Amino acid sequence: MKNVIFIVFALVACLAACSSNDAPQIPANKLPVDHTKENLIEYNKQYMEYEDDEINKYIDSLHLQMDKASSGIRYKLNLCSKVKPTSGSKVNITYSVSLLDGTSCPDLTNKTTTVEFGKGKLPVGFEIILGILGKGGSGDFIIPCMLAYGVSGRENCIPPYSPVRCSITLNNIEF
């Protein structure tokens, strides 16, 4: 009787194991690899190189004398100060922004505003520039798209993925 119970139990176990609808397990070293992150990094790297070449062509075509910061921002400083803004200080700036083809946006032309420095109220490129200029400083700049208005652009005037040319004056700093 024990043998019959054992045989029945063994048969039930075999049938249960064989009738499973689960797909066979794949060993960890054979799992498919998602390359999305690596592909996006490579795409962004190639796009930045392309954009850098386009900015260089633009600068060369107009015979501009601009230096290049490690961030990729091109600049020509007219005036620079040692009094630099710190995070949380209020900066009063005047600026104009246009596309490299000369197209400008009325709400970004000769605009004067006061914002809190280092709090994300301005595009990253503007924050970098203000940190360089200091109180009373001014200059002309070309900001790569990812440091300007990025993949979303700005309303109806700055398309996505557009580098911008701007002039900025840091009028005052309130600490």
Short mmCIF file of N, CA and C in Angstrom, two decimals:
data_model
loop_
_atom_site.label_atom_id
_atom_site.label_comp_id
_atom_site.label_asym_id
_atom_site.label_seq_id
_atom_site.Cartn_x
_atom_site.Cartn_y
_atom_site.Cartn_z
N MET A 1 0.82 -1.18 0.00
CA MET A 1 0.00 0.00 0.00
C MET A 1 0.87 1.26 0.00
N LYS A 2 1.95 1.18 0.76
CA LYS A 2 2.87 2.32 0.79
C LYS A 2 3.45 2.56 -0.59
N ASN A 3 3.75 1.48 -1.30
CA ASN A 3 4.32 1.61 -2.64
C ASN A 3 3.32 2.24 -3.60
N VAL A 4 2.05 1.88 -3.47
CA VAL A 4 1.02 2.43 -4.35
C VAL A 4 0.87 3.93 -4.08
N ILE A 5 0.83 4.32 -2.82
CA ILE A 5 0.71 5.74 -2.47
C ILE A 5 1.93 6.51 -2.99
N PHE A 6 3.09 5.94 -2.84
CA PHE A 6 4.31 6.58 -3.31
C PHE A 6 4.27 6.75 -4.83
N ILE A 7 3.84 5.70 -5.54
CA ILE A 7 3.78 5.77 -7.00
C ILE A 7 2.75 6.81 -7.44
N VAL A 8 1.57 6.83 -6.79
CA VAL A 8 0.54 7.82 -7.12
C VAL A 8 1.07 9.23 -6.85
N PHE A 9 1.71 9.43 -5.73
CA PHE A 9 2.28 10.74 -5.38
C PHE A 9 3.32 11.14 -6.41
N ALA A 10 4.19 10.23 -6.82
CA ALA A 10 5.23 10.51 -7.81
C ALA A 10 4.60 10.87 -9.15
N LEU A 11 3.54 10.14 -9.55
CA LEU A 11 2.87 10.44 -10.82
C LEU A 11 2.20 11.82 -10.78
N VAL A 12 1.53 12.14 -9.66
CA VAL A 12 0.90 13.46 -9.52
C VAL A 12 1.95 14.55 -9.58
N ALA A 13 3.07 14.36 -8.93
CA ALA A 13 4.14 15.35 -8.93
C ALA A 13 4.69 15.54 -10.33
N CYS A 14 4.89 14.46 -11.06
CA CYS A 14 5.39 14.54 -12.44
C CYS A 14 4.40 15.27 -13.33
N LEU A 15 3.14 14.90 -13.22
CA LEU A 15 2.12 15.55 -14.05
C LEU A 15 2.00 17.02 -13.73
N ALA A 16 2.07 17.37 -12.46
CA ALA A 16 1.99 18.78 -12.07
C ALA A 16 3.18 19.56 -12.61
N ALA A 17 4.36 18.96 -12.55
CA ALA A 17 5.57 19.63 -13.04
C ALA A 17 5.53 19.78 -14.55
N CYS A 18 5.04 18.79 -15.24
CA CYS A 18 5.02 18.80 -16.70
C CYS A 18 3.92 19.68 -17.26
N SER A 19 2.86 19.90 -16.51
CA SER A 19 1.74 20.67 -17.03
C SER A 19 1.86 22.17 -16.73
N SER A 20 2.96 22.60 -16.21
CA SER A 20 3.14 24.02 -15.88
C SER A 20 3.13 24.85 -17.16
N ASN A 21 2.47 25.99 -17.12
CA ASN A 21 2.40 26.88 -18.27
C ASN A 21 3.53 27.92 -18.26
N ASP A 22 4.35 27.90 -17.25
CA ASP A 22 5.45 28.86 -17.17
C ASP A 22 6.49 28.56 -18.23
N ALA A 23 7.05 29.61 -18.80
CA ALA A 23 8.12 29.44 -19.77
C ALA A 23 9.36 28.96 -19.03
N PRO A 24 10.22 28.29 -19.74
CA PRO A 24 11.44 27.83 -19.07
C PRO A 24 12.25 29.03 -18.59
N GLN A 25 12.94 28.85 -17.51
CA GLN A 25 13.75 29.92 -16.96
C GLN A 25 15.00 30.10 -17.81
N ILE A 26 15.39 31.36 -17.94
CA ILE A 26 16.59 31.69 -18.70
C ILE A 26 17.69 32.02 -17.71
N PRO A 27 18.87 31.43 -17.89
CA PRO A 27 19.98 31.75 -16.98
C PRO A 27 20.29 33.25 -17.03
N ALA A 28 20.73 33.78 -15.91
CA ALA A 28 21.00 35.22 -15.80
C ALA A 28 21.98 35.71 -16.85
N ASN A 29 22.95 34.89 -17.22
CA ASN A 29 23.93 35.33 -18.21
C ASN A 29 23.38 35.28 -19.63
N LYS A 30 22.16 34.81 -19.82
CA LYS A 30 21.54 34.74 -21.14
C LYS A 30 20.36 35.69 -21.28
N LEU A 31 20.06 36.48 -20.23
CA LEU A 31 18.95 37.43 -20.29
C LEU A 31 19.23 38.51 -21.32
N PRO A 32 18.20 39.01 -22.00
CA PRO A 32 18.42 40.10 -22.95
C PRO A 32 18.88 41.36 -22.21
N VAL A 33 19.75 42.10 -22.85
CA VAL A 33 20.31 43.31 -22.24
C VAL A 33 19.62 44.53 -22.86
N ASP A 34 19.19 45.46 -22.00
CA ASP A 34 18.57 46.69 -22.46
C ASP A 34 19.67 47.73 -22.68
N HIS A 35 19.86 48.13 -23.93
CA HIS A 35 20.92 49.07 -24.28
C HIS A 35 20.41 50.51 -24.42
N THR A 36 19.19 50.76 -23.96
CA THR A 36 18.58 52.08 -24.14
C THR A 36 19.44 53.18 -23.54
N LYS A 37 19.89 53.01 -22.31
CA LYS A 37 20.69 54.05 -21.65
C LYS A 37 21.98 54.32 -22.43
N GLU A 38 22.68 53.25 -22.81
CA GLU A 38 23.93 53.43 -23.55
C GLU A 38 23.67 54.10 -24.90
N ASN A 39 22.56 53.72 -25.56
CA ASN A 39 22.22 54.32 -26.84
C ASN A 39 21.91 55.80 -26.70
N LEU A 40 21.18 56.18 -25.65
CA LEU A 40 20.87 57.59 -25.42
C LEU A 40 22.13 58.40 -25.12
N ILE A 41 23.01 57.83 -24.34
CA ILE A 41 24.28 58.52 -24.03
C ILE A 41 25.07 58.74 -25.31
N GLU A 42 25.15 57.73 -26.15
CA GLU A 42 25.89 57.84 -27.41
C GLU A 42 25.23 58.87 -28.33
N TYR A 43 23.90 58.84 -28.42
CA TYR A 43 23.18 59.80 -29.26
C TYR A 43 23.46 61.22 -28.78
N ASN A 44 23.36 61.45 -27.47
CA ASN A 44 23.60 62.79 -26.93
C ASN A 44 25.02 63.25 -27.19
N LYS A 45 25.97 62.33 -27.05
CA LYS A 45 27.37 62.67 -27.30
C LYS A 45 27.56 63.09 -28.76
N GLN A 46 26.98 62.32 -29.68
CA GLN A 46 27.10 62.65 -31.09
C GLN A 46 26.38 63.96 -31.42
N TYR A 47 25.22 64.18 -30.79
CA TYR A 47 24.50 65.43 -31.04
C TYR A 47 25.30 66.63 -30.54
N MET A 48 25.91 66.50 -29.38
CA MET A 48 26.72 67.60 -28.84
C MET A 48 27.90 67.91 -29.75
N GLU A 49 28.51 66.87 -30.33
CA GLU A 49 29.61 67.09 -31.27
C GLU A 49 29.12 67.80 -32.53
N TYR A 50 27.95 67.36 -33.02
CA TYR A 50 27.34 68.00 -34.19
C TYR A 50 27.05 69.48 -33.90
N GLU A 51 26.42 69.74 -32.74
CA GLU A 51 26.07 71.10 -32.38
C GLU A 51 27.33 71.95 -32.23
N ASP A 52 28.37 71.39 -31.64
CA ASP A 52 29.62 72.11 -31.47
C ASP A 52 30.20 72.51 -32.83
N ASP A 53 30.15 71.59 -33.79
CA ASP A 53 30.62 71.91 -35.15
C ASP A 53 29.79 73.02 -35.77
N GLU A 54 28.46 72.97 -35.59
CA GLU A 54 27.59 74.00 -36.15
C GLU A 54 27.87 75.36 -35.51
N ILE A 55 28.10 75.38 -34.22
CA ILE A 55 28.43 76.65 -33.55
C ILE A 55 29.76 77.18 -34.06
N ASN A 56 30.75 76.29 -34.23
CA ASN A 56 32.04 76.73 -34.78
C ASN A 56 31.89 77.33 -36.17
N LYS A 57 31.07 76.71 -37.02
CA LYS A 57 30.83 77.25 -38.37
C LYS A 57 30.18 78.63 -38.28
N TYR A 58 29.24 78.78 -37.36
CA TYR A 58 28.56 80.06 -37.17
C TYR A 58 29.56 81.14 -36.75
N ILE A 59 30.39 80.82 -35.77
CA ILE A 59 31.40 81.77 -35.28
C ILE A 59 32.37 82.14 -36.40
N ASP A 60 32.82 81.14 -37.15
CA ASP A 60 33.76 81.39 -38.25
C ASP A 60 33.12 82.24 -39.35
N SER A 61 31.85 81.97 -39.66
CA SER A 61 31.19 82.71 -40.74
C SER A 61 31.04 84.19 -40.41
N LEU A 62 30.92 84.53 -39.14
CA LEU A 62 30.79 85.92 -38.73
C LEU A 62 32.10 86.52 -38.23
N HIS A 63 33.16 85.73 -38.27
CA HIS A 63 34.50 86.16 -37.82
C HIS A 63 34.46 86.70 -36.39
N LEU A 64 33.71 85.99 -35.54
CA LEU A 64 33.62 86.39 -34.14
C LEU A 64 34.86 85.94 -33.38
N GLN A 65 35.28 86.71 -32.45
CA GLN A 65 36.41 86.36 -31.58
C GLN A 65 35.84 85.95 -30.23
N MET A 66 35.61 84.65 -30.05
CA MET A 66 35.02 84.17 -28.80
C MET A 66 35.87 83.04 -28.24
N ASP A 67 35.95 82.99 -26.93
CA ASP A 67 36.62 81.90 -26.24
C ASP A 67 35.59 80.82 -25.93
N LYS A 68 36.08 79.63 -25.59
CA LYS A 68 35.18 78.53 -25.28
C LYS A 68 35.46 78.03 -23.87
N ALA A 69 34.40 78.01 -23.04
CA ALA A 69 34.51 77.49 -21.68
C ALA A 69 34.40 75.96 -21.72
N SER A 70 34.81 75.31 -20.66
CA SER A 70 34.73 73.84 -20.59
C SER A 70 33.28 73.35 -20.68
N SER A 71 32.33 74.20 -20.34
CA SER A 71 30.91 73.84 -20.42
C SER A 71 30.40 73.82 -21.85
N GLY A 72 31.19 74.40 -22.79
CA GLY A 72 30.77 74.50 -24.18
C GLY A 72 30.24 75.88 -24.53
N ILE A 73 30.06 76.73 -23.54
CA ILE A 73 29.58 78.09 -23.78
C ILE A 73 30.70 78.89 -24.44
N ARG A 74 30.37 79.61 -25.53
CA ARG A 74 31.31 80.52 -26.17
C ARG A 74 31.06 81.90 -25.57
N TYR A 75 32.12 82.66 -25.40
CA TYR A 75 31.94 83.96 -24.73
C TYR A 75 32.94 84.99 -25.19
N LYS A 76 32.51 86.22 -25.07
CA LYS A 76 33.38 87.39 -25.21
C LYS A 76 32.95 88.34 -24.11
N LEU A 77 33.81 88.48 -23.12
CA LEU A 77 33.49 89.34 -21.98
C LEU A 77 33.84 90.78 -22.31
N ASN A 78 32.90 91.67 -22.04
CA ASN A 78 33.14 93.10 -22.21
C ASN A 78 33.65 93.71 -20.92
N LEU A 79 33.13 93.21 -19.82
CA LEU A 79 33.50 93.71 -18.51
C LEU A 79 33.24 92.59 -17.51
N CYS A 80 34.14 92.45 -16.55
CA CYS A 80 34.00 91.38 -15.55
C CYS A 80 34.35 91.95 -14.18
N SER A 81 33.74 91.42 -13.14
CA SER A 81 33.94 91.93 -11.79
C SER A 81 34.33 90.79 -10.85
N LYS A 82 35.00 91.13 -9.77
CA LYS A 82 35.36 90.13 -8.76
C LYS A 82 34.23 89.86 -7.79
N VAL A 83 33.22 90.73 -7.77
CA VAL A 83 32.08 90.55 -6.86
C VAL A 83 31.09 89.61 -7.55
N LYS A 84 31.09 88.35 -7.13
CA LYS A 84 30.29 87.30 -7.78
C LYS A 84 29.05 87.00 -6.95
N PRO A 85 27.96 86.60 -7.61
CA PRO A 85 26.76 86.21 -6.86
C PRO A 85 26.97 84.87 -6.16
N THR A 86 26.27 84.69 -5.07
CA THR A 86 26.28 83.41 -4.35
C THR A 86 24.86 82.84 -4.37
N SER A 87 24.75 81.56 -4.12
CA SER A 87 23.44 80.91 -4.15
C SER A 87 22.48 81.62 -3.20
N GLY A 88 21.34 82.00 -3.73
CA GLY A 88 20.33 82.68 -2.93
C GLY A 88 20.37 84.19 -3.04
N SER A 89 21.46 84.75 -3.58
CA SER A 89 21.49 86.21 -3.73
C SER A 89 20.59 86.61 -4.90
N LYS A 90 20.07 87.82 -4.83
CA LYS A 90 19.20 88.30 -5.89
C LYS A 90 20.05 89.07 -6.89
N VAL A 91 19.89 88.67 -8.16
CA VAL A 91 20.65 89.34 -9.22
C VAL A 91 19.70 90.07 -10.14
N ASN A 92 20.07 91.28 -10.50
CA ASN A 92 19.31 92.05 -11.46
C ASN A 92 20.10 92.02 -12.76
N ILE A 93 19.46 91.50 -13.81
CA ILE A 93 20.15 91.34 -15.09
C ILE A 93 19.33 91.95 -16.22
N THR A 94 20.06 92.35 -17.26
CA THR A 94 19.45 92.77 -18.51
C THR A 94 20.01 91.83 -19.57
N TYR A 95 19.12 91.27 -20.40
CA TYR A 95 19.59 90.34 -21.41
C TYR A 95 18.72 90.36 -22.66
N SER A 96 19.32 89.90 -23.74
CA SER A 96 18.63 89.68 -25.01
C SER A 96 19.06 88.33 -25.52
N VAL A 97 18.10 87.56 -26.03
CA VAL A 97 18.36 86.22 -26.53
C VAL A 97 17.83 86.11 -27.95
N SER A 98 18.62 85.47 -28.83
CA SER A 98 18.15 85.21 -30.19
C SER A 98 18.68 83.85 -30.64
N LEU A 99 18.08 83.35 -31.71
CA LEU A 99 18.58 82.13 -32.32
C LEU A 99 19.81 82.49 -33.15
N LEU A 100 20.57 81.49 -33.55
CA LEU A 100 21.77 81.77 -34.33
C LEU A 100 21.44 82.35 -35.70
N ASP A 101 20.22 82.13 -36.20
CA ASP A 101 19.83 82.72 -37.48
C ASP A 101 19.36 84.17 -37.33
N GLY A 102 19.41 84.70 -36.12
CA GLY A 102 19.03 86.08 -35.87
C GLY A 102 17.60 86.27 -35.38
N THR A 103 16.79 85.23 -35.44
CA THR A 103 15.41 85.31 -34.97
C THR A 103 15.40 85.61 -33.48
N SER A 104 14.61 86.61 -33.09
CA SER A 104 14.53 86.93 -31.67
C SER A 104 13.09 86.82 -31.19
N CYS A 105 12.95 86.82 -29.91
CA CYS A 105 11.66 86.70 -29.27
C CYS A 105 11.40 88.00 -28.53
N PRO A 106 10.25 88.63 -28.74
CA PRO A 106 10.01 89.92 -28.06
C PRO A 106 10.14 89.85 -26.54
N ASP A 107 9.71 88.74 -25.92
CA ASP A 107 9.79 88.69 -24.45
C ASP A 107 11.19 88.30 -23.96
N LEU A 108 12.13 88.11 -24.90
CA LEU A 108 13.52 87.84 -24.51
C LEU A 108 14.48 88.88 -25.06
N THR A 109 13.97 90.04 -25.45
CA THR A 109 14.80 91.11 -26.01
C THR A 109 14.81 92.29 -25.05
N ASN A 110 16.01 92.73 -24.69
CA ASN A 110 16.20 93.85 -23.75
C ASN A 110 15.34 93.69 -22.51
N LYS A 111 15.36 92.52 -21.96
CA LYS A 111 14.57 92.22 -20.77
C LYS A 111 15.42 92.46 -19.52
N THR A 112 14.85 93.17 -18.56
CA THR A 112 15.50 93.38 -17.27
C THR A 112 14.65 92.69 -16.22
N THR A 113 15.30 91.88 -15.39
CA THR A 113 14.59 91.13 -14.37
C THR A 113 15.48 90.91 -13.17
N THR A 114 14.86 90.65 -12.03
CA THR A 114 15.60 90.28 -10.82
C THR A 114 15.16 88.87 -10.44
N VAL A 115 16.15 87.98 -10.28
CA VAL A 115 15.87 86.59 -9.92
C VAL A 115 16.83 86.14 -8.83
N GLU A 116 16.47 85.06 -8.19
CA GLU A 116 17.32 84.47 -7.16
C GLU A 116 18.34 83.56 -7.84
N PHE A 117 19.60 83.87 -7.63
CA PHE A 117 20.69 83.14 -8.27
C PHE A 117 20.85 81.74 -7.68
N GLY A 118 21.12 80.76 -8.53
CA GLY A 118 21.41 79.41 -8.08
C GLY A 118 20.20 78.61 -7.63
N LYS A 119 19.00 79.05 -7.96
CA LYS A 119 17.78 78.36 -7.52
C LYS A 119 16.97 77.79 -8.68
N GLY A 120 17.58 77.71 -9.87
CA GLY A 120 16.91 77.11 -11.02
C GLY A 120 15.88 77.99 -11.69
N LYS A 121 15.91 79.28 -11.45
CA LYS A 121 14.95 80.20 -12.07
C LYS A 121 15.36 80.59 -13.49
N LEU A 122 16.62 80.33 -13.83
CA LEU A 122 17.15 80.65 -15.15
C LEU A 122 17.72 79.38 -15.77
N PRO A 123 17.86 79.35 -17.11
CA PRO A 123 18.53 78.19 -17.71
C PRO A 123 19.94 78.04 -17.13
N VAL A 124 20.43 76.83 -17.11
CA VAL A 124 21.74 76.52 -16.51
C VAL A 124 22.85 77.38 -17.11
N GLY A 125 22.81 77.58 -18.42
CA GLY A 125 23.84 78.39 -19.07
C GLY A 125 23.89 79.82 -18.55
N PHE A 126 22.72 80.39 -18.26
CA PHE A 126 22.67 81.74 -17.70
C PHE A 126 23.31 81.76 -16.31
N GLU A 127 23.01 80.75 -15.51
CA GLU A 127 23.60 80.67 -14.16
C GLU A 127 25.13 80.61 -14.25
N ILE A 128 25.64 79.80 -15.18
CA ILE A 128 27.09 79.70 -15.36
C ILE A 128 27.67 81.06 -15.74
N ILE A 129 27.03 81.72 -16.68
CA ILE A 129 27.50 83.02 -17.16
C ILE A 129 27.51 84.05 -16.03
N LEU A 130 26.42 84.12 -15.27
CA LEU A 130 26.35 85.11 -14.18
C LEU A 130 27.43 84.87 -13.14
N GLY A 131 27.78 83.61 -12.91
CA GLY A 131 28.86 83.29 -11.99
C GLY A 131 30.22 83.76 -12.48
N ILE A 132 30.36 83.89 -13.79
CA ILE A 132 31.60 84.37 -14.40
C ILE A 132 31.64 85.90 -14.42
N LEU A 133 30.51 86.52 -14.77
CA LEU A 133 30.47 87.98 -14.97
C LEU A 133 30.74 88.78 -13.71
N GLY A 134 30.01 88.51 -12.65
CA GLY A 134 30.11 89.33 -11.46
C GLY A 134 29.36 90.65 -11.64
N LYS A 135 29.24 91.39 -10.55
CA LYS A 135 28.48 92.65 -10.53
C LYS A 135 29.03 93.65 -11.55
N GLY A 136 28.11 94.14 -12.40
CA GLY A 136 28.49 95.13 -13.42
C GLY A 136 29.09 94.50 -14.66
N GLY A 137 29.27 93.20 -14.66
CA GLY A 137 29.88 92.53 -15.80
C GLY A 137 28.91 92.37 -16.97
N SER A 138 29.48 92.28 -18.16
CA SER A 138 28.66 92.08 -19.34
C SER A 138 29.44 91.29 -20.38
N GLY A 139 28.71 90.72 -21.32
CA GLY A 139 29.38 89.98 -22.37
C GLY A 139 28.40 89.44 -23.39
N ASP A 140 28.96 88.85 -24.44
CA ASP A 140 28.19 88.20 -25.49
C ASP A 140 28.49 86.71 -25.42
N PHE A 141 27.46 85.89 -25.61
CA PHE A 141 27.59 84.45 -25.39
C PHE A 141 26.82 83.64 -26.42
N ILE A 142 27.30 82.45 -26.67
CA ILE A 142 26.55 81.44 -27.42
C ILE A 142 26.43 80.25 -26.48
N ILE A 143 25.19 79.87 -26.20
CA ILE A 143 24.92 78.81 -25.23
C ILE A 143 24.40 77.58 -25.97
N PRO A 144 25.06 76.43 -25.82
CA PRO A 144 24.55 75.19 -26.43
C PRO A 144 23.14 74.88 -25.93
N CYS A 145 22.39 74.18 -26.75
CA CYS A 145 20.97 73.96 -26.45
C CYS A 145 20.72 73.33 -25.08
N MET A 146 21.53 72.37 -24.67
CA MET A 146 21.27 71.69 -23.41
C MET A 146 21.52 72.58 -22.19
N LEU A 147 22.23 73.68 -22.38
CA LEU A 147 22.43 74.64 -21.29
C LEU A 147 21.52 75.85 -21.45
N ALA A 148 20.79 75.88 -22.58
CA ALA A 148 19.86 76.99 -22.82
C ALA A 148 18.44 76.52 -22.52
N TYR A 149 17.66 76.27 -23.56
CA TYR A 149 16.26 75.88 -23.35
C TYR A 149 16.00 74.41 -23.67
N GLY A 150 17.06 73.66 -23.96
CA GLY A 150 17.02 72.21 -24.04
C GLY A 150 16.06 71.58 -25.02
N VAL A 151 15.51 70.44 -24.63
CA VAL A 151 14.65 69.64 -25.49
C VAL A 151 13.23 70.18 -25.57
N SER A 152 12.86 71.09 -24.68
CA SER A 152 11.50 71.62 -24.71
C SER A 152 11.42 72.99 -25.38
N GLY A 153 12.53 73.70 -25.49
CA GLY A 153 12.50 75.03 -26.07
C GLY A 153 11.80 76.01 -25.14
N ARG A 154 11.33 77.10 -25.72
CA ARG A 154 10.61 78.10 -24.92
C ARG A 154 9.43 78.62 -25.73
N GLU A 155 8.26 78.27 -25.25
CA GLU A 155 7.01 78.72 -25.85
C GLU A 155 7.09 78.71 -27.37
N ASN A 156 6.74 79.81 -28.02
CA ASN A 156 6.72 79.85 -29.48
C ASN A 156 7.93 80.55 -30.09
N CYS A 157 8.99 80.76 -29.30
CA CYS A 157 10.10 81.52 -29.87
C CYS A 157 11.43 80.77 -29.92
N ILE A 158 11.70 79.85 -29.02
CA ILE A 158 12.95 79.08 -29.05
C ILE A 158 12.56 77.62 -29.29
N PRO A 159 12.84 77.09 -30.49
CA PRO A 159 12.49 75.69 -30.75
C PRO A 159 13.35 74.73 -29.90
N PRO A 160 12.88 73.52 -29.73
CA PRO A 160 13.69 72.52 -29.02
C PRO A 160 15.05 72.34 -29.71
N TYR A 161 16.05 71.97 -28.93
CA TYR A 161 17.40 71.69 -29.42
C TYR A 161 18.03 72.87 -30.15
N SER A 162 17.81 74.08 -29.67
CA SER A 162 18.36 75.27 -30.33
C SER A 162 19.41 75.95 -29.46
N PRO A 163 20.63 76.07 -29.97
CA PRO A 163 21.60 76.90 -29.25
C PRO A 163 21.16 78.36 -29.41
N VAL A 164 21.53 79.19 -28.45
CA VAL A 164 21.11 80.60 -28.51
C VAL A 164 22.31 81.52 -28.36
N ARG A 165 22.14 82.71 -28.91
CA ARG A 165 23.13 83.77 -28.74
C ARG A 165 22.50 84.81 -27.83
N CYS A 166 23.26 85.28 -26.86
CA CYS A 166 22.70 86.27 -25.95
C CYS A 166 23.76 87.26 -25.48
N SER A 167 23.25 88.40 -25.09
CA SER A 167 24.09 89.39 -24.42
C SER A 167 23.48 89.56 -23.03
N ILE A 168 24.34 89.59 -22.04
CA ILE A 168 23.88 89.68 -20.65
C ILE A 168 24.71 90.72 -19.90
N THR A 169 24.03 91.50 -19.09
CA THR A 169 24.68 92.42 -18.17
C THR A 169 24.15 92.13 -16.77
N LEU A 170 25.05 91.91 -15.83
CA LEU A 170 24.65 91.69 -14.44
C LEU A 170 24.69 93.07 -13.77
N ASN A 171 23.53 93.68 -13.65
CA ASN A 171 23.44 95.06 -13.15
C ASN A 171 23.75 95.20 -11.66
N ASN A 172 23.19 94.29 -10.85
CA ASN A 172 23.34 94.42 -9.40
C ASN A 172 23.18 93.08 -8.73
N ILE A 173 23.79 92.96 -7.55
CA ILE A 173 23.67 91.76 -6.73
C ILE A 173 23.26 92.20 -5.33
N GLU A 174 22.21 91.57 -4.80
CA GLU A 174 21.81 91.81 -3.40
C GLU A 174 22.07 90.53 -2.63
N PHE A 175 22.98 90.60 -1.67
CA PHE A 175 23.33 89.40 -0.89
C PHE A 175 22.41 89.21 0.27
#
